[in-house]
Amino acid sequence: MNERTFPAPSTVSEQAQAWLAATRGELTYPAFDDTGAWFEMVDEANRSTARRFPIADLPVTVENFEVDGIALYAARPHGLEETPDEPVFLWMHPGALLVGGGDACRVTTGRAALSAGMLTWGVDYRLPPLHPYPAALDDAIAVYRRALRDRDPSRVFVGGDSAGGNIASALLLRAKDTGLPMPAALVLNTPQVDLTEAGDTFQTLAGVDNVLRSLREPNELYAGGADLRDPYLSPVLGDLTGFPPTYLRSGTRDLFLSNTVRMHRALRAAGVEAELHVFEAMTHGGFGGDSPEDREATAEQRLFLARHGAR
């Protein structure tokens, strides 16, 4: 059988068409017990991200700080005045629950702050192979408690991209279970909310999304032997009652489209205000960040945040 091909449609921008025409190599994962090889993969991926998404010339300032020994990056867009009660966007970085820390977290936090248009704390949460679940979730909840100590919940926003959407959603489940108040709103950009990969598009878009493939191996590494159906690992399976208003974004070529659609429906079934934006032909994570479609997605996210108090 000939391999299927998926030409870029004429219905998207030239930048999007160029992104869709690009080919990306297959990724082979190390053996589960080869810790050194996993470290090498993580280091190379993080260096690559830091190179691909530099922020030195962008209108944003990023500073390092810590909360209870957890590394964070505070990013502030230029011209954004610091005020005593300013809102903060607590943001969880992408990276397949495996990569995205260190300098990679720093540069993606800077870009997240520009997308949100507000002070953003990027959480450099711990990851496998040394720190499997629940280390990342423990870090996220500790930082969330710190944000609530300094601010009213109406001035705290939570979000994440891809794997960060998993951590952000699980954070709110855990916050609810421990009696903490909900933030003002939640942002989930193509969230990795089902580690069992049960959704339809894991079949129908396999090989169509030219950015992402199945993450079964990293999912198992992250879980560290825990049941992937645990809502703290697959938040779409949890009780979402009481969640704050939520923005969700995906695309018709995004392998995580089912994750996003199912999360939207689960939120609506739980009585949560949730809006879903699905972009034509968009792959996982967008079209590289500088297409008209990417800019439209950013504008929609900003409108959502503004409607819920991020001013």
PDB file of C-alpha atoms in Angstrom:
ATOM      1  CA  MET A   1       0.000   0.000   0.000  1.00  0.00           C
ATOM      2  CA  ASN A   2       1.312   3.455  -0.882  1.00  0.00           C
ATOM      3  CA  GLU A   3       1.915   5.851   1.974  1.00  0.00           C
ATOM      4  CA  ARG A   4      -0.853   8.412   2.287  1.00  0.00           C
ATOM      5  CA  THR A   5       0.026  12.019   1.577  1.00  0.00           C
ATOM      6  CA  PHE A   6      -1.805  15.099   2.792  1.00  0.00           C
ATOM      7  CA  PRO A   7      -1.209  18.182   0.639  1.00  0.00           C
ATOM      8  CA  ALA A   8      -1.600  21.537   2.342  1.00  0.00           C
ATOM      9  CA  PRO A   9      -5.039  22.982   1.570  1.00  0.00           C
ATOM     10  CA  SER A  10      -5.511  26.314  -0.180  1.00  0.00           C
ATOM     11  CA  THR A  11      -7.778  27.373   2.692  1.00  0.00           C
ATOM     12  CA  VAL A  12      -4.891  28.390   4.969  1.00  0.00           C
ATOM     13  CA  SER A  13      -2.183  31.065   4.785  1.00  0.00           C
ATOM     14  CA  GLU A  14       1.053  30.708   2.843  1.00  0.00           C
ATOM     15  CA  GLN A  15       2.953  30.401   6.123  1.00  0.00           C
ATOM     16  CA  ALA A  16       0.647  27.604   7.235  1.00  0.00           C
ATOM     17  CA  GLN A  17       1.013  25.849   3.885  1.00  0.00           C
ATOM     18  CA  ALA A  18       4.807  25.976   4.192  1.00  0.00           C
ATOM     19  CA  TRP A  19       4.578  24.533   7.702  1.00  0.00           C
ATOM     20  CA  LEU A  20       2.359  21.703   6.502  1.00  0.00           C
ATOM     21  CA  ALA A  21       4.746  20.901   3.638  1.00  0.00           C
ATOM     22  CA  ALA A  22       7.696  20.381   5.978  1.00  0.00           C
ATOM     23  CA  THR A  23       8.780  16.861   6.830  1.00  0.00           C
ATOM     24  CA  ARG A  24      10.025  15.883  10.264  1.00  0.00           C
ATOM     25  CA  GLY A  25      11.908  12.727  11.140  1.00  0.00           C
ATOM     26  CA  GLU A  26      10.585   9.899  13.223  1.00  0.00           C
ATOM     27  CA  LEU A  27      11.645   9.824  16.872  1.00  0.00           C
ATOM     28  CA  THR A  28      12.912   6.616  18.443  1.00  0.00           C
ATOM     29  CA  TYR A  29      12.745   6.330  22.224  1.00  0.00           C
ATOM     30  CA  PRO A  30      15.419   4.625  24.361  1.00  0.00           C
ATOM     31  CA  ALA A  31      14.815   1.513  26.406  1.00  0.00           C
ATOM     32  CA  PHE A  32      12.912   2.276  29.612  1.00  0.00           C
ATOM     33  CA  ASP A  33      15.873   1.420  31.833  1.00  0.00           C
ATOM     34  CA  ASP A  34      18.466   3.354  29.791  1.00  0.00           C
ATOM     35  CA  THR A  35      18.461   6.485  31.947  1.00  0.00           C
ATOM     36  CA  GLY A  36      21.551   7.917  30.290  1.00  0.00           C
ATOM     37  CA  ALA A  37      19.970   7.751  26.852  1.00  0.00           C
ATOM     38  CA  TRP A  38      16.804   9.448  28.126  1.00  0.00           C
ATOM     39  CA  PHE A  39      18.938  12.231  29.602  1.00  0.00           C
ATOM     40  CA  GLU A  40      20.719  12.695  26.270  1.00  0.00           C
ATOM     41  CA  MET A  41      17.387  12.929  24.446  1.00  0.00           C
ATOM     42  CA  VAL A  42      16.030  15.448  26.953  1.00  0.00           C
ATOM     43  CA  ASP A  43      19.165  17.625  26.828  1.00  0.00           C
ATOM     44  CA  GLU A  44      19.215  17.720  23.029  1.00  0.00           C
ATOM     45  CA  ALA A  45      15.499  18.513  22.826  1.00  0.00           C
ATOM     46  CA  ASN A  46      15.836  21.358  25.327  1.00  0.00           C
ATOM     47  CA  ARG A  47      18.844  22.829  23.517  1.00  0.00           C
ATOM     48  CA  SER A  48      16.936  22.629  20.242  1.00  0.00           C
ATOM     49  CA  THR A  49      13.938  24.464  21.695  1.00  0.00           C
ATOM     50  CA  ALA A  50      16.129  27.213  23.141  1.00  0.00           C
ATOM     51  CA  ARG A  51      17.778  27.667  19.721  1.00  0.00           C
ATOM     52  CA  ARG A  52      14.548  27.617  17.730  1.00  0.00           C
ATOM     53  CA  PHE A  53      12.615  30.075  19.888  1.00  0.00           C
ATOM     54  CA  PRO A  54      15.072  32.775  21.032  1.00  0.00           C
ATOM     55  CA  ILE A  55      13.638  35.688  22.969  1.00  0.00           C
ATOM     56  CA  ALA A  56      16.642  38.047  23.148  1.00  0.00           C
ATOM     57  CA  ASP A  57      15.102  40.401  20.565  1.00  0.00           C
ATOM     58  CA  LEU A  58      11.505  40.078  21.735  1.00  0.00           C
ATOM     59  CA  PRO A  59       9.773  42.754  23.853  1.00  0.00           C
ATOM     60  CA  VAL A  60       9.767  40.717  27.037  1.00  0.00           C
ATOM     61  CA  THR A  61      11.889  40.529  30.185  1.00  0.00           C
ATOM     62  CA  VAL A  62      12.403  37.153  31.875  1.00  0.00           C
ATOM     63  CA  GLU A  63      13.781  36.741  35.391  1.00  0.00           C
ATOM     64  CA  ASN A  64      14.601  33.586  37.354  1.00  0.00           C
ATOM     65  CA  PHE A  65      13.195  32.947  40.821  1.00  0.00           C
ATOM     66  CA  GLU A  66      12.254  30.066  43.104  1.00  0.00           C
ATOM     67  CA  VAL A  67       9.296  28.925  45.185  1.00  0.00           C
ATOM     68  CA  ASP A  68      10.136  26.285  47.791  1.00  0.00           C
ATOM     69  CA  GLY A  69      13.140  25.212  45.732  1.00  0.00           C
ATOM     70  CA  ILE A  70      11.099  24.996  42.508  1.00  0.00           C
ATOM     71  CA  ALA A  71      12.584  26.917  39.580  1.00  0.00           C
ATOM     72  CA  LEU A  72      10.329  29.462  37.879  1.00  0.00           C
ATOM     73  CA  TYR A  73      10.666  32.124  35.216  1.00  0.00           C
ATOM     74  CA  ALA A  74       8.792  35.404  35.613  1.00  0.00           C
ATOM     75  CA  ALA A  75       8.166  36.967  32.198  1.00  0.00           C
ATOM     76  CA  ARG A  76       6.838  40.495  31.742  1.00  0.00           C
ATOM     77  CA  PRO A  77       6.021  42.049  28.350  1.00  0.00           C
ATOM     78  CA  HIS A  78       7.715  45.399  27.822  1.00  0.00           C
ATOM     79  CA  GLY A  79       5.464  48.292  28.737  1.00  0.00           C
ATOM     80  CA  LEU A  80       3.378  46.275  31.172  1.00  0.00           C
ATOM     81  CA  GLU A  81       3.355  48.290  34.377  1.00  0.00           C
ATOM     82  CA  GLU A  82       3.876  46.448  37.648  1.00  0.00           C
ATOM     83  CA  THR A  83       1.028  47.020  40.112  1.00  0.00           C
ATOM     84  CA  PRO A  84       0.355  45.637  43.607  1.00  0.00           C
ATOM     85  CA  ASP A  85      -2.672  43.597  42.522  1.00  0.00           C
ATOM     86  CA  GLU A  86      -1.704  42.735  38.957  1.00  0.00           C
ATOM     87  CA  PRO A  87      -2.918  39.376  37.650  1.00  0.00           C
ATOM     88  CA  VAL A  88      -0.506  36.517  37.094  1.00  0.00           C
ATOM     89  CA  PHE A  89      -0.698  33.727  34.532  1.00  0.00           C
ATOM     90  CA  LEU A  90       0.628  30.495  36.038  1.00  0.00           C
ATOM     91  CA  TRP A  91       1.810  28.656  32.932  1.00  0.00           C
ATOM     92  CA  MET A  92       2.920  25.045  32.416  1.00  0.00           C
ATOM     93  CA  HIS A  93       5.308  24.419  29.540  1.00  0.00           C
ATOM     94  CA  PRO A  94       4.889  21.808  26.780  1.00  0.00           C
ATOM     95  CA  GLY A  95       7.237  18.901  26.163  1.00  0.00           C
ATOM     96  CA  ALA A  96       5.510  15.490  26.238  1.00  0.00           C
ATOM     97  CA  LEU A  97       5.860  15.301  30.046  1.00  0.00           C
ATOM     98  CA  LEU A  98       9.542  14.672  29.377  1.00  0.00           C
ATOM     99  CA  VAL A  99      11.277  17.759  27.951  1.00  0.00           C
ATOM    100  CA  GLY A 100      10.881  21.541  27.984  1.00  0.00           C
ATOM    101  CA  GLY A 101      12.712  22.446  31.192  1.00  0.00           C
ATOM    102  CA  GLY A 102      15.648  24.750  31.870  1.00  0.00           C
ATOM    103  CA  ASP A 103      16.477  27.206  29.089  1.00  0.00           C
ATOM    104  CA  ALA A 104      13.664  25.749  27.003  1.00  0.00           C
ATOM    105  CA  CYS A 105      11.190  26.662  29.750  1.00  0.00           C
ATOM    106  CA  ARG A 106      12.697  30.134  29.949  1.00  0.00           C
ATOM    107  CA  VAL A 107      12.199  30.939  26.244  1.00  0.00           C
ATOM    108  CA  THR A 108       8.739  29.398  25.996  1.00  0.00           C
ATOM    109  CA  THR A 109       7.648  31.291  29.127  1.00  0.00           C
ATOM    110  CA  GLY A 110       8.731  34.527  27.467  1.00  0.00           C
ATOM    111  CA  ARG A 111       6.638  33.727  24.425  1.00  0.00           C
ATOM    112  CA  ALA A 112       3.688  32.641  26.561  1.00  0.00           C
ATOM    113  CA  ALA A 113       3.791  36.020  28.332  1.00  0.00           C
ATOM    114  CA  LEU A 114       3.615  37.837  25.009  1.00  0.00           C
ATOM    115  CA  SER A 115       0.673  35.664  23.940  1.00  0.00           C
ATOM    116  CA  ALA A 116      -1.161  36.306  27.203  1.00  0.00           C
ATOM    117  CA  GLY A 117      -0.161  39.967  27.471  1.00  0.00           C
ATOM    118  CA  MET A 118       0.357  39.653  31.210  1.00  0.00           C
ATOM    119  CA  LEU A 119       2.867  38.732  33.889  1.00  0.00           C
ATOM    120  CA  THR A 120       3.542  35.025  33.448  1.00  0.00           C
ATOM    121  CA  TRP A 121       5.171  32.560  35.800  1.00  0.00           C
ATOM    122  CA  GLY A 122       6.578  29.589  33.896  1.00  0.00           C
ATOM    123  CA  VAL A 123       6.931  26.572  36.196  1.00  0.00           C
ATOM    124  CA  ASP A 124      10.047  24.495  35.519  1.00  0.00           C
ATOM    125  CA  TYR A 125       8.396  21.421  37.020  1.00  0.00           C
ATOM    126  CA  ARG A 126      10.414  18.266  37.668  1.00  0.00           C
ATOM    127  CA  LEU A 127      10.268  15.509  35.081  1.00  0.00           C
ATOM    128  CA  PRO A 128      11.370  11.913  34.465  1.00  0.00           C
ATOM    129  CA  PRO A 129      13.482   9.924  34.233  1.00  0.00           C
ATOM    130  CA  LEU A 130      14.595  11.059  37.728  1.00  0.00           C
ATOM    131  CA  HIS A 131      11.293  12.592  38.814  1.00  0.00           C
ATOM    132  CA  PRO A 132       8.197  10.753  37.566  1.00  0.00           C
ATOM    133  CA  TYR A 133       4.631  11.466  38.685  1.00  0.00           C
ATOM    134  CA  PRO A 134       3.633  13.045  41.046  1.00  0.00           C
ATOM    135  CA  ALA A 135       6.709  15.316  41.182  1.00  0.00           C
ATOM    136  CA  ALA A 136       5.489  17.717  38.471  1.00  0.00           C
ATOM    137  CA  LEU A 137       2.061  17.965  40.068  1.00  0.00           C
ATOM    138  CA  ASP A 138       3.602  18.523  43.499  1.00  0.00           C
ATOM    139  CA  ASP A 139       5.626  21.413  42.057  1.00  0.00           C
ATOM    140  CA  ALA A 140       2.598  22.924  40.353  1.00  0.00           C
ATOM    141  CA  ILE A 141       0.433  22.854  43.473  1.00  0.00           C
ATOM    142  CA  ALA A 142       3.222  24.406  45.568  1.00  0.00           C
ATOM    143  CA  VAL A 143       3.533  27.310  43.125  1.00  0.00           C
ATOM    144  CA  TYR A 144      -0.249  27.688  42.970  1.00  0.00           C
ATOM    145  CA  ARG A 145      -0.380  27.968  46.766  1.00  0.00           C
ATOM    146  CA  ARG A 146       2.265  30.699  46.575  1.00  0.00           C
ATOM    147  CA  ALA A 147       0.275  32.590  43.937  1.00  0.00           C
ATOM    148  CA  LEU A 148      -2.831  32.413  46.140  1.00  0.00           C
ATOM    149  CA  ARG A 149      -0.854  33.634  49.124  1.00  0.00           C
ATOM    150  CA  ASP A 150       0.076  36.795  47.271  1.00  0.00           C
ATOM    151  CA  ARG A 151      -3.167  37.378  45.333  1.00  0.00           C
ATOM    152  CA  ASP A 152      -6.898  36.963  45.381  1.00  0.00           C
ATOM    153  CA  PRO A 153      -7.952  33.934  43.270  1.00  0.00           C
ATOM    154  CA  SER A 154      -9.668  36.329  40.854  1.00  0.00           C
ATOM    155  CA  ARG A 155      -6.183  37.622  39.948  1.00  0.00           C
ATOM    156  CA  VAL A 156      -4.678  34.178  39.279  1.00  0.00           C
ATOM    157  CA  PHE A 157      -4.930  32.466  35.885  1.00  0.00           C
ATOM    158  CA  VAL A 158      -3.701  28.969  35.048  1.00  0.00           C
ATOM    159  CA  GLY A 159      -2.844  27.429  31.708  1.00  0.00           C
ATOM    160  CA  GLY A 160      -0.594  25.219  29.702  1.00  0.00           C
ATOM    161  CA  ASP A 161       0.247  24.000  26.228  1.00  0.00           C
ATOM    162  CA  SER A 162       0.202  20.299  25.313  1.00  0.00           C
ATOM    163  CA  ALA A 163       1.840  18.469  28.256  1.00  0.00           C
ATOM    164  CA  GLY A 164       1.450  21.693  30.202  1.00  0.00           C
ATOM    165  CA  GLY A 165      -2.289  21.361  29.695  1.00  0.00           C
ATOM    166  CA  ASN A 166      -2.104  18.035  31.507  1.00  0.00           C
ATOM    167  CA  ILE A 167      -0.308  19.598  34.477  1.00  0.00           C
ATOM    168  CA  ALA A 168      -2.612  22.635  34.535  1.00  0.00           C
ATOM    169  CA  SER A 169      -5.781  20.494  34.497  1.00  0.00           C
ATOM    170  CA  ALA A 170      -4.457  18.027  37.058  1.00  0.00           C
ATOM    171  CA  LEU A 171      -3.419  20.971  39.236  1.00  0.00           C
ATOM    172  CA  LEU A 172      -7.007  22.212  39.390  1.00  0.00           C
ATOM    173  CA  LEU A 173      -8.333  18.735  40.164  1.00  0.00           C
ATOM    174  CA  ARG A 174      -5.881  18.482  43.037  1.00  0.00           C
ATOM    175  CA  ALA A 175      -6.577  22.035  44.198  1.00  0.00           C
ATOM    176  CA  LYS A 176     -10.280  21.237  44.325  1.00  0.00           C
ATOM    177  CA  ASP A 177      -9.652  17.979  46.194  1.00  0.00           C
ATOM    178  CA  THR A 178      -7.586  19.813  48.807  1.00  0.00           C
ATOM    179  CA  GLY A 179     -10.071  22.655  49.268  1.00  0.00           C
ATOM    180  CA  LEU A 180      -8.153  25.400  47.472  1.00  0.00           C
ATOM    181  CA  PRO A 181     -10.125  28.008  45.525  1.00  0.00           C
ATOM    182  CA  MET A 182     -10.245  27.916  41.743  1.00  0.00           C
ATOM    183  CA  PRO A 183      -8.396  30.536  39.686  1.00  0.00           C
ATOM    184  CA  ALA A 184     -10.142  33.114  37.535  1.00  0.00           C
ATOM    185  CA  ALA A 185      -9.817  31.056  34.357  1.00  0.00           C
ATOM    186  CA  LEU A 186      -8.010  28.158  32.691  1.00  0.00           C
ATOM    187  CA  VAL A 187      -6.290  28.083  29.280  1.00  0.00           C
ATOM    188  CA  LEU A 188      -5.693  24.730  27.564  1.00  0.00           C
ATOM    189  CA  ASN A 189      -3.911  24.843  24.217  1.00  0.00           C
ATOM    190  CA  THR A 190      -4.054  21.388  22.589  1.00  0.00           C
ATOM    191  CA  PRO A 191      -3.883  19.707  26.007  1.00  0.00           C
ATOM    192  CA  GLN A 192      -2.470  16.239  26.665  1.00  0.00           C
ATOM    193  CA  VAL A 193      -5.330  15.297  28.972  1.00  0.00           C
ATOM    194  CA  ASP A 194      -5.620  11.555  28.243  1.00  0.00           C
ATOM    195  CA  LEU A 195      -2.426   9.547  28.627  1.00  0.00           C
ATOM    196  CA  THR A 196      -4.254   6.376  27.550  1.00  0.00           C
ATOM    197  CA  GLU A 197      -4.519   7.919  24.040  1.00  0.00           C
ATOM    198  CA  ALA A 198      -8.021   6.522  23.629  1.00  0.00           C
ATOM    199  CA  GLY A 199      -9.412   9.337  21.465  1.00  0.00           C
ATOM    200  CA  ASP A 200     -10.423   8.947  17.821  1.00  0.00           C
ATOM    201  CA  THR A 201      -7.778  11.241  16.349  1.00  0.00           C
ATOM    202  CA  PHE A 202      -4.942   9.122  17.736  1.00  0.00           C
ATOM    203  CA  GLN A 203      -6.029   6.786  14.910  1.00  0.00           C
ATOM    204  CA  THR A 204      -7.429   9.093  12.251  1.00  0.00           C
ATOM    205  CA  LEU A 205      -4.675  11.743  12.419  1.00  0.00           C
ATOM    206  CA  ALA A 206      -1.701   9.435  12.977  1.00  0.00           C
ATOM    207  CA  GLY A 207       0.718  10.456  10.229  1.00  0.00           C
ATOM    208  CA  VAL A 208      -1.426  13.455   9.295  1.00  0.00           C
ATOM    209  CA  ASP A 209      -0.045  15.657  12.068  1.00  0.00           C
ATOM    210  CA  ASN A 210       3.512  16.346  10.885  1.00  0.00           C
ATOM    211  CA  VAL A 211       4.586  17.579  14.346  1.00  0.00           C
ATOM    212  CA  LEU A 212       3.427  14.938  16.802  1.00  0.00           C
ATOM    213  CA  ARG A 213       3.323  11.159  17.065  1.00  0.00           C
ATOM    214  CA  SER A 214       2.038   8.859  19.796  1.00  0.00           C
ATOM    215  CA  LEU A 215       3.640   9.537  23.181  1.00  0.00           C
ATOM    216  CA  ARG A 216       2.994   6.133  24.733  1.00  0.00           C
ATOM    217  CA  GLU A 217       6.595   5.624  25.871  1.00  0.00           C
ATOM    218  CA  PRO A 218       7.011   9.054  27.531  1.00  0.00           C
ATOM    219  CA  ASN A 219       3.546   8.682  29.068  1.00  0.00           C
ATOM    220  CA  GLU A 220       4.558   5.430  30.740  1.00  0.00           C
ATOM    221  CA  LEU A 221       7.876   6.924  31.847  1.00  0.00           C
ATOM    222  CA  TYR A 222       6.088   9.920  33.362  1.00  0.00           C
ATOM    223  CA  ALA A 223       3.476   7.758  35.121  1.00  0.00           C
ATOM    224  CA  GLY A 224       6.176   5.692  36.830  1.00  0.00           C
ATOM    225  CA  GLY A 225       3.922   2.656  37.141  1.00  0.00           C
ATOM    226  CA  ALA A 226       0.757   4.527  38.164  1.00  0.00           C
ATOM    227  CA  ASP A 227      -2.515   3.796  36.364  1.00  0.00           C
ATOM    228  CA  LEU A 228      -2.771   6.032  33.291  1.00  0.00           C
ATOM    229  CA  ARG A 229      -6.529   6.260  33.922  1.00  0.00           C
ATOM    230  CA  ASP A 230      -5.966   8.097  37.217  1.00  0.00           C
ATOM    231  CA  PRO A 231      -7.552  11.557  36.739  1.00  0.00           C
ATOM    232  CA  TYR A 232      -4.369  13.208  37.998  1.00  0.00           C
ATOM    233  CA  LEU A 233      -2.663  11.604  34.975  1.00  0.00           C
ATOM    234  CA  SER A 234      -5.592  11.810  32.533  1.00  0.00           C
ATOM    235  CA  PRO A 235      -7.640  14.797  33.737  1.00  0.00           C
ATOM    236  CA  VAL A 236     -10.362  14.375  31.107  1.00  0.00           C
ATOM    237  CA  LEU A 237     -11.448  11.339  33.144  1.00  0.00           C
ATOM    238  CA  GLY A 238     -11.823  13.367  36.347  1.00  0.00           C
ATOM    239  CA  ASP A 239     -14.701  15.250  37.972  1.00  0.00           C
ATOM    240  CA  LEU A 240     -14.447  18.714  36.428  1.00  0.00           C
ATOM    241  CA  THR A 241     -17.336  20.184  38.392  1.00  0.00           C
ATOM    242  CA  GLY A 242     -16.452  23.599  39.738  1.00  0.00           C
ATOM    243  CA  PHE A 243     -13.689  24.316  37.223  1.00  0.00           C
ATOM    244  CA  PRO A 244     -13.314  27.962  36.175  1.00  0.00           C
ATOM    245  CA  PRO A 245     -14.143  29.271  32.690  1.00  0.00           C
ATOM    246  CA  THR A 246     -11.875  27.490  30.219  1.00  0.00           C
ATOM    247  CA  TYR A 247     -10.421  28.328  26.804  1.00  0.00           C
ATOM    248  CA  LEU A 248      -9.461  25.373  24.588  1.00  0.00           C
ATOM    249  CA  ARG A 249      -7.665  25.458  21.236  1.00  0.00           C
ATOM    250  CA  SER A 250      -6.737  22.782  18.673  1.00  0.00           C
ATOM    251  CA  GLY A 251      -6.676  22.193  14.915  1.00  0.00           C
ATOM    252  CA  THR A 252      -8.085  19.785  12.366  1.00  0.00           C
ATOM    253  CA  ARG A 253      -4.659  18.129  11.879  1.00  0.00           C
ATOM    254  CA  ASP A 254      -3.735  18.092  15.564  1.00  0.00           C
ATOM    255  CA  LEU A 255      -3.185  14.590  16.947  1.00  0.00           C
ATOM    256  CA  PHE A 256      -4.589  15.932  20.236  1.00  0.00           C
ATOM    257  CA  LEU A 257      -7.822  17.168  18.628  1.00  0.00           C
ATOM    258  CA  SER A 258      -9.765  14.374  20.354  1.00  0.00           C
ATOM    259  CA  ASN A 259      -8.164  15.294  23.680  1.00  0.00           C
ATOM    260  CA  THR A 260      -9.273  18.885  23.240  1.00  0.00           C
ATOM    261  CA  VAL A 261     -12.786  18.113  21.988  1.00  0.00           C
ATOM    262  CA  ARG A 262     -13.397  15.532  24.722  1.00  0.00           C
ATOM    263  CA  MET A 263     -12.133  17.914  27.406  1.00  0.00           C
ATOM    264  CA  HIS A 264     -14.472  20.609  26.109  1.00  0.00           C
ATOM    265  CA  ARG A 265     -17.457  18.258  26.219  1.00  0.00           C
ATOM    266  CA  ALA A 266     -16.507  16.991  29.698  1.00  0.00           C
ATOM    267  CA  LEU A 267     -16.298  20.554  30.967  1.00  0.00           C
ATOM    268  CA  ARG A 268     -19.666  21.435  29.447  1.00  0.00           C
ATOM    269  CA  ALA A 269     -21.205  18.285  30.947  1.00  0.00           C
ATOM    270  CA  ALA A 270     -19.876  19.444  34.333  1.00  0.00           C
ATOM    271  CA  GLY A 271     -21.613  22.813  33.891  1.00  0.00           C
ATOM    272  CA  VAL A 272     -18.395  24.737  33.203  1.00  0.00           C
ATOM    273  CA  GLU A 273     -18.222  27.712  30.854  1.00  0.00           C
ATOM    274  CA  ALA A 274     -15.877  26.517  28.122  1.00  0.00           C
ATOM    275  CA  GLU A 275     -15.106  27.787  24.636  1.00  0.00           C
ATOM    276  CA  LEU A 276     -13.452  25.686  21.948  1.00  0.00           C
ATOM    277  CA  HIS A 277     -11.466  27.072  19.001  1.00  0.00           C
ATOM    278  CA  VAL A 278     -10.498  24.645  16.223  1.00  0.00           C
ATOM    279  CA  PHE A 279      -8.354  26.022  13.392  1.00  0.00           C
ATOM    280  CA  GLU A 280      -8.323  24.784   9.812  1.00  0.00           C
ATOM    281  CA  ALA A 281      -5.487  22.317   9.045  1.00  0.00           C
ATOM    282  CA  MET A 282      -3.588  23.376  12.186  1.00  0.00           C
ATOM    283  CA  THR A 283      -1.153  20.787  13.490  1.00  0.00           C
ATOM    284  CA  HIS A 284      -0.134  20.236  17.101  1.00  0.00           C
ATOM    285  CA  GLY A 285       0.990  23.512  18.629  1.00  0.00           C
ATOM    286  CA  GLY A 286       0.077  25.672  15.652  1.00  0.00           C
ATOM    287  CA  PHE A 287       1.956  26.718  12.521  1.00  0.00           C
ATOM    288  CA  GLY A 288       5.262  27.731  14.080  1.00  0.00           C
ATOM    289  CA  GLY A 289       4.003  30.807  15.910  1.00  0.00           C
ATOM    290  CA  ASP A 290       4.115  33.512  13.229  1.00  0.00           C
ATOM    291  CA  SER A 291       1.302  32.689  10.821  1.00  0.00           C
ATOM    292  CA  PRO A 292      -1.945  34.671  10.563  1.00  0.00           C
ATOM    293  CA  GLU A 293      -3.685  31.685  12.137  1.00  0.00           C
ATOM    294  CA  ASP A 294      -1.290  31.688  15.089  1.00  0.00           C
ATOM    295  CA  ARG A 295      -1.858  35.406  15.566  1.00  0.00           C
ATOM    296  CA  GLU A 296      -5.616  34.898  15.423  1.00  0.00           C
ATOM    297  CA  ALA A 297      -5.373  32.182  18.084  1.00  0.00           C
ATOM    298  CA  THR A 298      -3.340  34.524  20.279  1.00  0.00           C
ATOM    299  CA  ALA A 299      -5.914  37.279  19.842  1.00  0.00           C
ATOM    300  CA  GLU A 300      -8.743  34.919  20.812  1.00  0.00           C
ATOM    301  CA  GLN A 301      -6.844  33.815  23.922  1.00  0.00           C
ATOM    302  CA  ARG A 302      -6.242  37.419  24.950  1.00  0.00           C
ATOM    303  CA  LEU A 303      -9.912  38.278  24.490  1.00  0.00           C
ATOM    304  CA  PHE A 304     -10.863  35.317  26.683  1.00  0.00           C
ATOM    305  CA  LEU A 305      -8.408  36.319  29.413  1.00  0.00           C
ATOM    306  CA  ALA A 306      -9.556  39.929  29.301  1.00  0.00           C
ATOM    307  CA  ARG A 307     -13.206  38.906  29.663  1.00  0.00           C
ATOM    308  CA  HIS A 308     -12.301  37.062  32.844  1.00  0.00           C
ATOM    309  CA  GLY A 309     -10.345  39.810  34.535  1.00  0.00           C
ATOM    310  CA  ALA A 310      -6.817  39.754  33.081  1.00  0.00           C
ATOM    311  CA  ARG A 311      -6.544  43.519  32.773  1.00  0.00           C
TER     312      ARG A 311
END
